[in-house]
CSV table of N, CA, C and O in Angstrom, one decimal:
chain,number,residue,atom,x,y,z
A,1,MET,N,0.9,-1.2,0.0
A,1,MET,CA,0.0,0.0,0.0
A,1,MET,C,0.9,1.2,0.0
A,1,MET,O,1.9,1.3,0.6
A,2,THR,N,0.5,2.3,-0.9
A,2,THR,CA,1.2,3.5,-0.9
A,2,THR,C,1.1,4.3,0.5
A,2,THR,O,0.1,4.5,0.8
A,3,THR,N,2.2,4.7,0.9
A,3,THR,CA,2.2,5.6,2.2
A,3,THR,C,2.4,7.1,1.8
A,3,THR,O,3.3,7.4,1.2
A,4,ILE,N,1.5,7.9,2.3
A,4,ILE,CA,1.7,9.3,2.2
A,4,ILE,C,1.9,10.0,3.6
A,4,ILE,O,1.0,9.7,4.6
A,5,MET,N,2.8,10.7,3.8
A,5,MET,CA,3.0,11.5,5.1
A,5,MET,C,2.5,12.8,5.1
A,5,MET,O,2.9,13.7,4.1
A,6,ILE,N,1.8,13.4,6.0
A,6,ILE,CA,1.1,14.6,6.0
A,6,ILE,C,1.9,15.3,7.1
A,6,ILE,O,2.1,14.9,8.3
A,7,VAL,N,2.5,16.4,6.9
A,7,VAL,CA,3.4,17.2,7.7
A,7,VAL,C,2.8,18.5,7.9
A,7,VAL,O,3.0,19.4,7.0
A,8,ASP,N,2.0,18.8,8.9
A,8,ASP,CA,1.3,20.0,9.1
A,8,ASP,C,1.1,20.3,10.6
A,8,ASP,O,0.6,19.4,11.3
A,9,ASP,N,1.2,21.6,11.1
A,9,ASP,CA,1.0,21.9,12.6
A,9,ASP,C,-0.5,22.0,12.8
A,9,ASP,O,-1.0,22.2,13.9
A,10,SER,N,-1.3,21.9,11.6
A,10,SER,CA,-2.7,22.1,12.0
A,10,SER,C,-3.3,20.6,11.9
A,10,SER,O,-3.6,19.8,11.1
A,11,ALA,N,-4.0,20.5,13.3
A,11,ALA,CA,-4.6,19.1,13.7
A,11,ALA,C,-5.7,18.9,12.7
A,11,ALA,O,-6.1,17.9,12.1
A,12,SER,N,-6.6,19.9,12.5
A,12,SER,CA,-7.8,19.7,11.7
A,12,SER,C,-7.4,19.7,10.2
A,12,SER,O,-8.0,18.7,9.6
A,13,LEU,N,-6.4,20.1,9.8
A,13,LEU,CA,-6.0,19.9,8.4
A,13,LEU,C,-5.5,18.4,8.2
A,13,LEU,O,-5.9,17.6,7.3
A,14,ARG,N,-4.7,17.9,9.2
A,14,ARG,CA,-4.3,16.6,9.1
A,14,ARG,C,-5.3,15.6,9.2
A,14,ARG,O,-5.4,14.7,8.4
A,15,ALA,N,-6.4,15.8,10.0
A,15,ALA,CA,-7.5,15.0,10.1
A,15,ALA,C,-8.3,15.0,8.8
A,15,ALA,O,-8.7,13.9,8.2
A,16,VAL,N,-8.6,16.2,8.2
A,16,VAL,CA,-9.5,16.2,7.0
A,16,VAL,C,-8.6,15.7,5.8
A,16,VAL,O,-9.2,14.8,5.1
A,17,LEU,N,-7.5,15.9,5.7
A,17,LEU,CA,-6.5,15.4,4.5
A,17,LEU,C,-6.3,13.9,4.8
A,17,LEU,O,-6.4,13.1,3.7
A,18,GLY,N,-6.1,13.5,6.0
A,18,GLY,CA,-5.9,12.0,6.3
A,18,GLY,C,-7.1,11.3,5.9
A,18,GLY,O,-7.0,10.2,5.4
A,19,GLU,N,-8.4,11.8,6.2
A,19,GLU,CA,-9.6,11.2,5.9
A,19,GLU,C,-9.6,11.0,4.2
A,19,GLU,O,-9.9,9.9,3.7
A,20,LEU,N,-9.3,12.2,3.5
A,20,LEU,CA,-9.4,12.1,2.0
A,20,LEU,C,-8.5,10.9,1.6
A,20,LEU,O,-8.9,10.3,0.7
A,21,LEU,N,-7.3,11.0,2.0
A,21,LEU,CA,-6.3,10.1,1.4
A,21,LEU,C,-6.7,8.7,1.9
A,21,LEU,O,-6.4,7.9,1.0
A,22,SER,N,-7.1,8.5,3.0
A,22,SER,CA,-7.3,7.1,3.5
A,22,SER,C,-8.6,6.6,2.7
A,22,SER,O,-8.6,5.3,2.2
A,23,CYS,N,-9.4,7.3,2.5
A,23,CYS,CA,-10.7,7.0,1.6
A,23,CYS,C,-10.2,6.8,0.1
A,23,CYS,O,-11.0,6.0,-0.7
A,24,SER,N,-9.2,7.4,-0.3
A,24,SER,CA,-8.6,7.1,-1.6
A,24,SER,C,-7.7,6.1,-1.7
A,24,SER,O,-7.1,5.9,-2.8
A,25,GLY,N,-7.6,5.3,-0.6
A,25,GLY,CA,-6.8,4.0,-0.7
A,25,GLY,C,-5.4,4.1,-0.3
A,25,GLY,O,-4.5,3.2,-0.4
A,26,TYR,N,-4.9,5.2,0.4
A,26,TYR,CA,-3.5,5.5,0.9
A,26,TYR,C,-3.6,5.2,2.2
A,26,TYR,O,-4.3,5.4,3.1
A,27,HIS,N,-2.2,4.6,2.7
A,27,HIS,CA,-2.0,4.7,4.0
A,27,HIS,C,-1.4,6.1,4.4
A,27,HIS,O,-0.6,6.5,3.8
A,28,VAL,N,-1.8,6.5,5.6
A,28,VAL,CA,-1.5,7.9,5.9
A,28,VAL,C,-0.6,7.8,7.5
A,28,VAL,O,-1.0,7.2,8.2
A,29,LEU,N,0.5,8.6,7.2
A,29,LEU,CA,1.3,8.9,8.4
A,29,LEU,C,1.1,10.4,8.6
A,29,LEU,O,0.9,11.1,7.6
A,30,SER,N,1.3,10.9,9.7
A,30,SER,CA,1.2,12.3,9.9
A,30,SER,C,2.2,12.9,11.1
A,30,SER,O,2.5,12.1,12.0
A,31,ALA,N,2.6,14.0,10.9
A,31,ALA,CA,3.5,14.7,11.9
A,31,ALA,C,3.3,16.1,11.9
A,31,ALA,O,2.7,16.8,11.0
A,32,VAL,N,3.4,16.6,13.1
A,32,VAL,CA,3.3,18.1,13.5
A,32,VAL,C,4.3,19.0,12.9
A,32,VAL,O,4.0,20.1,12.6
A,33,HIS,N,5.5,18.7,12.7
A,33,HIS,CA,6.6,19.5,12.2
A,33,HIS,C,7.7,18.6,11.5
A,33,HIS,O,7.5,17.5,11.6
A,34,GLY,N,8.7,19.3,10.8
A,34,GLY,CA,9.6,18.7,10.1
A,34,GLY,C,10.4,17.5,10.9
A,34,GLY,O,10.8,16.6,10.5
A,35,GLN,N,10.8,18.1,12.1
A,35,GLN,CA,11.7,17.2,12.9
A,35,GLN,C,10.9,16.0,13.3
A,35,GLN,O,11.5,14.8,13.0
A,36,GLU,N,9.6,15.9,13.6
A,36,GLU,CA,8.8,14.6,13.9
A,36,GLU,C,8.7,13.9,12.6
A,36,GLU,O,8.7,12.6,12.6
A,37,ALA,N,8.5,14.7,11.4
A,37,ALA,CA,8.4,13.7,10.1
A,37,ALA,C,9.8,13.0,9.8
A,37,ALA,O,9.7,12.0,9.3
A,38,LEU,N,10.9,13.6,10.0
A,38,LEU,CA,12.2,13.0,9.8
A,38,LEU,C,12.3,11.9,10.6
A,38,LEU,O,12.9,10.8,10.3
A,39,ALA,N,11.9,11.9,11.9
A,39,ALA,CA,12.0,10.9,12.8
A,39,ALA,C,11.1,9.7,12.4
A,39,ALA,O,11.5,8.5,12.4
A,40,LYS,N,9.9,9.9,11.9
A,40,LYS,CA,9.0,8.9,11.4
A,40,LYS,C,9.5,8.3,10.1
A,40,LYS,O,9.4,7.1,9.8
A,41,ALA,N,10.1,9.1,9.2
A,41,ALA,CA,10.5,8.6,8.1
A,41,ALA,C,11.8,7.6,8.1
A,41,ALA,O,12.0,6.9,7.2
A,42,ALA,N,12.4,7.9,9.4
A,42,ALA,CA,13.6,6.9,9.6
A,42,ALA,C,13.1,5.5,9.8
A,42,ALA,O,14.0,4.7,9.6
A,43,THR,N,11.9,5.5,10.1
A,43,THR,CA,11.6,4.0,10.5
A,43,THR,C,10.3,3.5,9.8
A,43,THR,O,10.1,2.3,9.9
A,44,GLU,N,9.6,4.3,8.9
A,44,GLU,CA,8.6,4.0,8.1
A,44,GLU,C,8.9,4.2,6.6
A,44,GLU,O,9.7,5.1,6.2
A,45,GLN,N,8.4,3.4,5.9
A,45,GLN,CA,8.3,3.6,4.4
A,45,GLN,C,7.4,4.7,4.0
A,45,GLN,O,6.2,4.9,4.4
A,46,VAL,N,8.0,5.8,3.3
A,46,VAL,CA,7.1,6.9,2.8
A,46,VAL,C,7.1,7.0,1.4
A,46,VAL,O,8.4,7.0,0.7
A,47,ASP,N,6.2,7.0,0.6
A,47,ASP,CA,6.1,7.2,-0.9
A,47,ASP,C,5.8,8.5,-1.4
A,47,ASP,O,6.1,8.8,-2.3
A,48,LEU,N,5.2,9.4,-0.7
A,48,LEU,CA,5.0,10.9,-0.9
A,48,LEU,C,4.8,11.6,0.3
A,48,LEU,O,4.3,11.1,1.3
A,49,VAL,N,5.2,12.9,0.4
A,49,VAL,CA,4.9,13.8,1.3
A,49,VAL,C,4.2,15.0,1.1
A,49,VAL,O,4.5,15.5,0.1
A,50,LEU,N,3.2,15.4,1.9
A,50,LEU,CA,2.4,16.7,1.8
A,50,LEU,C,2.9,17.5,2.9
A,50,LEU,O,2.6,17.1,4.0
A,51,CYS,N,3.5,18.6,2.6
A,51,CYS,CA,4.1,19.4,3.7
A,51,CYS,C,4.0,20.9,3.8
A,51,CYS,O,4.0,21.5,2.8
A,52,ASP,N,3.5,21.4,4.9
A,52,ASP,CA,3.3,22.9,5.0
A,52,ASP,C,4.7,23.4,5.0
A,52,ASP,O,5.7,22.9,5.2
A,53,VAL,N,4.7,24.9,4.9
A,53,VAL,CA,5.8,25.6,4.9
A,53,VAL,C,6.2,26.2,6.2
A,53,VAL,O,7.3,26.0,6.7
A,54,ASN,N,5.2,26.7,7.0
A,54,ASN,CA,5.3,27.5,8.2
A,54,ASN,C,4.8,26.5,9.3
A,54,ASN,O,3.8,26.2,9.5
A,55,MET,N,5.8,25.9,10.0
A,55,MET,CA,5.5,25.0,11.4
A,55,MET,C,6.5,25.4,12.3
A,55,MET,O,7.7,25.9,12.1
A,56,PRO,N,6.3,25.1,13.6
A,56,PRO,CA,7.1,25.2,14.8
A,56,PRO,C,8.3,24.1,14.6
A,56,PRO,O,8.1,23.2,13.9
A,57,VAL,N,9.3,24.5,15.4
A,57,VAL,CA,10.4,23.3,15.5
A,57,VAL,C,11.2,23.3,14.2
A,57,VAL,O,12.4,23.7,14.3
A,58,MET,N,10.6,22.8,13.2
A,58,MET,CA,11.4,22.6,11.8
A,58,MET,C,10.4,22.9,10.8
A,58,MET,O,9.3,22.1,10.6
A,59,GLY,N,10.5,24.0,10.0
A,59,GLY,CA,9.6,24.3,8.9
A,59,GLY,C,9.8,23.5,7.8
A,59,GLY,O,10.7,22.5,7.4
A,60,GLY,N,9.0,23.6,6.7
A,60,GLY,CA,8.8,22.8,5.7
A,60,GLY,C,9.9,22.7,4.7
A,60,GLY,O,10.4,21.7,4.3
A,61,ILE,N,10.5,23.9,4.4
A,61,ILE,CA,11.7,23.8,3.5
A,61,ILE,C,12.9,23.3,4.0
A,61,ILE,O,13.7,22.5,3.3
A,62,GLU,N,13.1,23.4,5.4
A,62,GLU,CA,14.3,22.9,6.1
A,62,GLU,C,14.0,21.3,6.0
A,62,GLU,O,14.9,20.6,5.9
A,63,PHE,N,12.8,21.0,6.3
A,63,PHE,CA,12.6,19.4,6.3
A,63,PHE,C,12.7,18.9,5.0
A,63,PHE,O,13.4,17.8,4.8
A,64,VAL,N,12.3,19.5,3.9
A,64,VAL,CA,12.5,18.9,2.5
A,64,VAL,C,14.0,18.7,2.3
A,64,VAL,O,14.4,17.7,1.7
A,65,SER,N,14.7,19.8,2.5
A,65,SER,CA,16.1,19.7,2.2
A,65,SER,C,16.8,18.5,3.0
A,65,SER,O,17.5,17.7,2.3
A,66,GLN,N,16.4,18.3,4.2
A,66,GLN,CA,17.0,17.2,5.0
A,66,GLN,C,16.6,15.8,4.5
A,66,GLN,O,17.3,14.9,4.6
A,67,PHE,N,15.2,15.8,4.3
A,67,PHE,CA,14.5,14.6,3.8
A,67,PHE,C,15.1,14.0,2.7
A,67,PHE,O,15.6,12.9,2.4
A,68,ILE,N,15.3,14.8,1.6
A,68,ILE,CA,15.7,14.7,0.3
A,68,ILE,C,17.2,14.3,0.3
A,68,ILE,O,17.7,13.4,-0.4
A,69,ALA,N,17.9,14.9,1.3
A,69,ALA,CA,19.3,14.5,1.4
A,69,ALA,C,19.6,13.3,1.9
A,69,ALA,O,20.8,12.7,1.5
A,70,ASN,N,18.6,12.5,2.4
A,70,ASN,CA,18.8,11.2,2.8
A,70,ASN,C,18.5,10.3,1.6
A,70,ASN,O,17.7,10.3,1.0
A,71,GLU,N,19.7,9.5,1.3
A,71,GLU,CA,19.6,8.7,0.1
A,71,GLU,C,18.5,7.8,-0.1
A,71,GLU,O,17.8,7.7,-1.1
A,72,ARG,N,17.8,7.4,1.1
A,72,ARG,CA,16.5,6.6,1.0
A,72,ARG,C,15.4,7.3,0.7
A,72,ARG,O,14.6,6.8,0.0
A,73,HIS,N,15.4,8.6,0.7
A,73,HIS,CA,14.2,9.3,0.4
A,73,HIS,C,14.5,10.3,-0.9
A,73,HIS,O,13.6,11.1,-1.1
A,74,ALA,N,15.5,10.2,-1.4
A,74,ALA,CA,16.1,11.1,-2.5
A,74,ALA,C,15.1,11.1,-3.7
A,74,ALA,O,14.8,12.1,-4.4
A,75,GLN,N,14.4,10.0,-4.1
A,75,GLN,CA,13.4,10.0,-5.1
A,75,GLN,C,11.8,10.1,-4.6
A,75,GLN,O,11.1,10.0,-5.4
A,76,VAL,N,11.7,10.3,-3.2
A,76,VAL,CA,10.2,10.6,-2.8
A,76,VAL,C,9.7,11.9,-3.2
A,76,VAL,O,10.5,12.9,-2.8
A,77,PRO,N,8.7,12.1,-3.9
A,77,PRO,CA,8.2,13.4,-4.1
A,77,PRO,C,7.4,14.0,-2.9
A,77,PRO,O,6.9,13.4,-2.1
A,78,VAL,N,7.8,15.3,-2.8
A,78,VAL,CA,7.4,16.2,-1.7
A,78,VAL,C,6.5,17.3,-2.4
A,78,VAL,O,7.0,18.0,-3.3
A,79,ILE,N,5.2,17.3,-2.1
A,79,ILE,CA,4.3,18.6,-2.4
A,79,ILE,C,4.2,19.4,-1.2
A,79,ILE,O,3.9,19.0,0.0
A,80,MET,N,4.5,20.8,-1.5
A,80,MET,CA,4.5,21.7,-0.4
A,80,MET,C,2.9,22.3,-0.4
A,80,MET,O,2.3,22.5,-1.5
A,81,LEU,N,2.2,22.0,0.6
A,81,LEU,CA,0.8,22.3,0.7
A,81,LEU,C,0.7,23.5,1.8
A,81,LEU,O,0.7,23.3,2.9
A,82,THR,N,0.4,24.8,1.2
A,82,THR,CA,0.6,25.8,2.1
A,82,THR,C,-0.4,27.0,1.6
A,82,THR,O,-0.9,27.1,0.6
A,83,THR,N,-0.5,28.0,2.6
A,83,THR,CA,-1.2,29.2,2.3
A,83,THR,C,-0.2,30.3,1.6
A,83,THR,O,-0.8,31.3,1.1
A,84,GLU,N,1.1,30.0,1.6
A,84,GLU,CA,2.1,30.8,1.1
A,84,GLU,C,1.8,30.9,-0.5
A,84,GLU,O,1.8,29.9,-1.0
A,85,ALA,N,2.0,32.0,-1.1
A,85,ALA,CA,2.0,32.2,-2.6
A,85,ALA,C,3.4,32.9,-3.1
A,85,ALA,O,3.5,33.2,-4.1
A,86,ASP,N,4.4,33.2,-2.1
A,86,ASP,CA,5.5,33.9,-2.4
A,86,ASP,C,6.5,33.3,-3.5
A,86,ASP,O,6.8,32.1,-3.1
A,87,SER,N,6.8,33.8,-4.4
A,87,SER,CA,7.6,33.1,-5.4
A,87,SER,C,8.9,32.9,-4.9
A,87,SER,O,9.6,31.8,-5.3
A,88,ALA,N,9.5,33.6,-3.9
A,88,ALA,CA,10.9,33.4,-3.4
A,88,ALA,C,10.8,32.0,-2.6
A,88,ALA,O,11.7,31.1,-2.7
A,89,LEU,N,9.7,31.8,-1.8
A,89,LEU,CA,9.4,30.6,-1.1
A,89,LEU,C,9.4,29.4,-2.2
A,89,LEU,O,9.8,28.3,-1.8
A,90,LYS,N,8.7,29.5,-3.2
A,90,LYS,CA,8.4,28.5,-4.0
A,90,LYS,C,9.8,28.1,-4.6
A,90,LYS,O,10.1,26.9,-4.8
A,91,THR,N,10.5,29.0,-4.9
A,91,THR,CA,12.0,28.8,-5.4
A,91,THR,C,12.9,28.1,-4.4
A,91,THR,O,13.6,27.1,-4.8
A,92,ALA,N,12.7,28.6,-3.4
A,92,ALA,CA,13.6,27.9,-2.1
A,92,ALA,C,13.1,26.4,-2.0
A,92,ALA,O,13.8,25.6,-1.7
A,93,ALA,N,11.7,26.2,-2.0
A,93,ALA,CA,11.2,24.9,-1.8
A,93,ALA,C,11.6,24.0,-3.0
A,93,ALA,O,12.1,22.8,-2.8
A,94,LYS,N,11.7,24.6,-4.3
A,94,LYS,CA,12.1,23.7,-5.4
A,94,LYS,C,13.5,23.4,-5.3
A,94,LYS,O,13.9,22.2,-5.5
A,95,GLN,N,14.4,24.4,-4.8
A,95,GLN,CA,15.9,24.2,-4.8
A,95,GLN,C,16.1,23.2,-3.6
A,95,GLN,O,17.0,22.4,-3.8
A,96,ALA,N,15.2,23.1,-2.6
A,96,ALA,CA,15.3,22.1,-1.6
A,96,ALA,C,15.1,20.7,-2.0
A,96,ALA,O,15.5,19.8,-1.5
A,97,GLY,N,14.1,20.6,-3.1
A,97,GLY,CA,13.8,19.3,-3.6
A,97,GLY,C,12.2,19.0,-3.7
A,97,GLY,O,12.0,18.0,-4.1
A,98,ALA,N,11.4,20.0,-3.4
A,98,ALA,CA,10.0,19.8,-3.6
A,98,ALA,C,9.7,19.9,-5.0
A,98,ALA,O,10.2,20.5,-5.8
A,99,LYS,N,8.6,18.8,-5.3
A,99,LYS,CA,8.2,18.7,-6.6
A,99,LYS,C,6.9,19.3,-7.0
A,99,LYS,O,6.6,19.3,-8.1
A,100,GLY,N,6.3,19.8,-6.0
A,100,GLY,CA,5.0,20.6,-6.2
A,100,GLY,C,4.6,21.5,-5.3
A,100,GLY,O,5.1,21.6,-4.1
A,101,TRP,N,3.8,22.4,-5.5
A,101,TRP,CA,3.4,23.8,-4.6
A,101,TRP,C,1.9,23.8,-4.9
A,101,TRP,O,1.3,24.1,-5.8
A,102,VAL,N,1.1,23.4,-3.6
A,102,VAL,CA,-0.5,23.5,-3.7
A,102,VAL,C,-0.8,24.6,-2.7
A,102,VAL,O,-0.3,24.5,-1.7
A,103,ILE,N,-1.6,25.5,-3.2
A,103,ILE,CA,-2.1,26.6,-2.4
A,103,ILE,C,-3.3,26.1,-1.5
A,103,ILE,O,-4.3,25.6,-2.2
A,104,LYS,N,-3.4,26.4,-0.2
A,104,LYS,CA,-4.6,26.2,0.6
A,104,LYS,C,-5.5,27.3,0.4
A,104,LYS,O,-4.9,28.4,0.4
A,105,PRO,N,-6.8,27.0,0.4
A,105,PRO,CA,-7.4,25.8,0.4
A,105,PRO,C,-7.4,25.3,-0.8
A,105,PRO,O,-7.5,25.8,-1.9
A,106,TYR,N,-7.3,24.0,-0.9
A,106,TYR,CA,-7.0,23.0,-2.1
A,106,TYR,C,-8.3,22.5,-2.5
A,106,TYR,O,-9.3,22.3,-1.8
A,107,ASN,N,-8.2,21.9,-3.8
A,107,ASN,CA,-9.4,21.2,-4.3
A,107,ASN,C,-9.0,19.7,-4.4
A,107,ASN,O,-8.0,19.3,-4.7
A,108,ASP,N,-9.8,18.9,-3.6
A,108,ASP,CA,-9.7,17.6,-3.3
A,108,ASP,C,-9.3,17.0,-4.5
A,108,ASP,O,-8.3,16.1,-4.6
A,109,ASP,N,-10.0,17.0,-5.7
A,109,ASP,CA,-9.7,16.2,-7.0
A,109,ASP,C,-8.6,16.8,-7.5
A,109,ASP,O,-7.7,15.9,-8.2
A,110,GLN,N,-8.2,18.0,-7.5
A,110,GLN,CA,-6.9,18.5,-8.2
A,110,GLN,C,-5.7,18.0,-7.3
A,110,GLN,O,-4.7,17.7,-8.0
A,111,LEU,N,-5.8,18.0,-6.1
A,111,LEU,CA,-4.8,17.4,-5.3
A,111,LEU,C,-4.5,15.9,-5.5
A,111,LEU,O,-3.3,15.5,-5.6
A,112,LEU,N,-5.6,15.1,-5.5
A,112,LEU,CA,-5.4,13.6,-5.5
A,112,LEU,C,-4.8,13.6,-7.1
A,112,LEU,O,-3.9,12.6,-7.3
A,113,LYS,N,-5.2,14.3,-8.1
A,113,LYS,CA,-4.7,14.1,-9.4
A,113,LYS,C,-3.2,14.5,-9.4
A,113,LYS,O,-2.4,13.7,-10.1
A,114,THR,N,-2.8,15.5,-8.6
A,114,THR,CA,-1.3,15.8,-8.5
A,114,THR,C,-0.5,14.7,-7.8
A,114,THR,O,0.6,14.4,-8.4
A,115,ILE,N,-1.2,14.2,-6.9
A,115,ILE,CA,-0.5,13.1,-6.0
A,115,ILE,C,-0.4,11.8,-7.1
A,115,ILE,O,0.7,11.2,-7.2
A,116,ASP,N,-1.4,11.5,-7.8
A,116,ASP,CA,-1.4,10.3,-8.7
A,116,ASP,C,-0.3,10.6,-9.7
A,116,ASP,O,0.5,9.6,-10.0
A,117,THR,N,-0.2,11.7,-10.3
A,117,THR,CA,0.7,12.1,-11.3
A,117,THR,C,2.2,11.9,-10.8
A,117,THR,O,3.0,11.1,-11.5
A,118,LEU,N,2.4,12.3,-9.5
A,118,LEU,CA,3.7,12.2,-8.9
A,118,LEU,C,4.2,10.8,-8.6
A,118,LEU,O,5.4,10.5,-8.5
A,119,LEU,N,3.1,9.9,-8.3
A,119,LEU,CA,3.5,8.7,-7.9
A,119,LEU,C,3.6,7.7,-9.2
A,119,LEU,O,4.1,6.6,-8.9
A,120,SER,N,3.1,8.1,-10.3
A,120,SER,CA,3.0,7.2,-11.4
A,120,SER,C,4.4,7.3,-12.2
A,120,SER,O,5.2,8.2,-11.9
């Protein structure tokens, strides 16, 4: 089963997104910030990550950089899922290794289509 990790400090977003992904046939892991996500990714198989930009402890761009730097995760696609629309942040995320940028609020069908594209 394909595993998607949600990294976001919003409990409500993790719950809603987790439900969407579970109902779509994905196994879901979640983390409150980048540091927790790195710890979980060290012991769990992760096939794709949905990650916020602004979080406590470790933000999304720093997380992506460290996650992708690990040989085990180098090919795992990361989609930034954020309220941010700043082009400098988009560029920084892309340079860190993110493969996509989705603005909240997101469209369920569009998000699932993006996930399917990156997983195929």
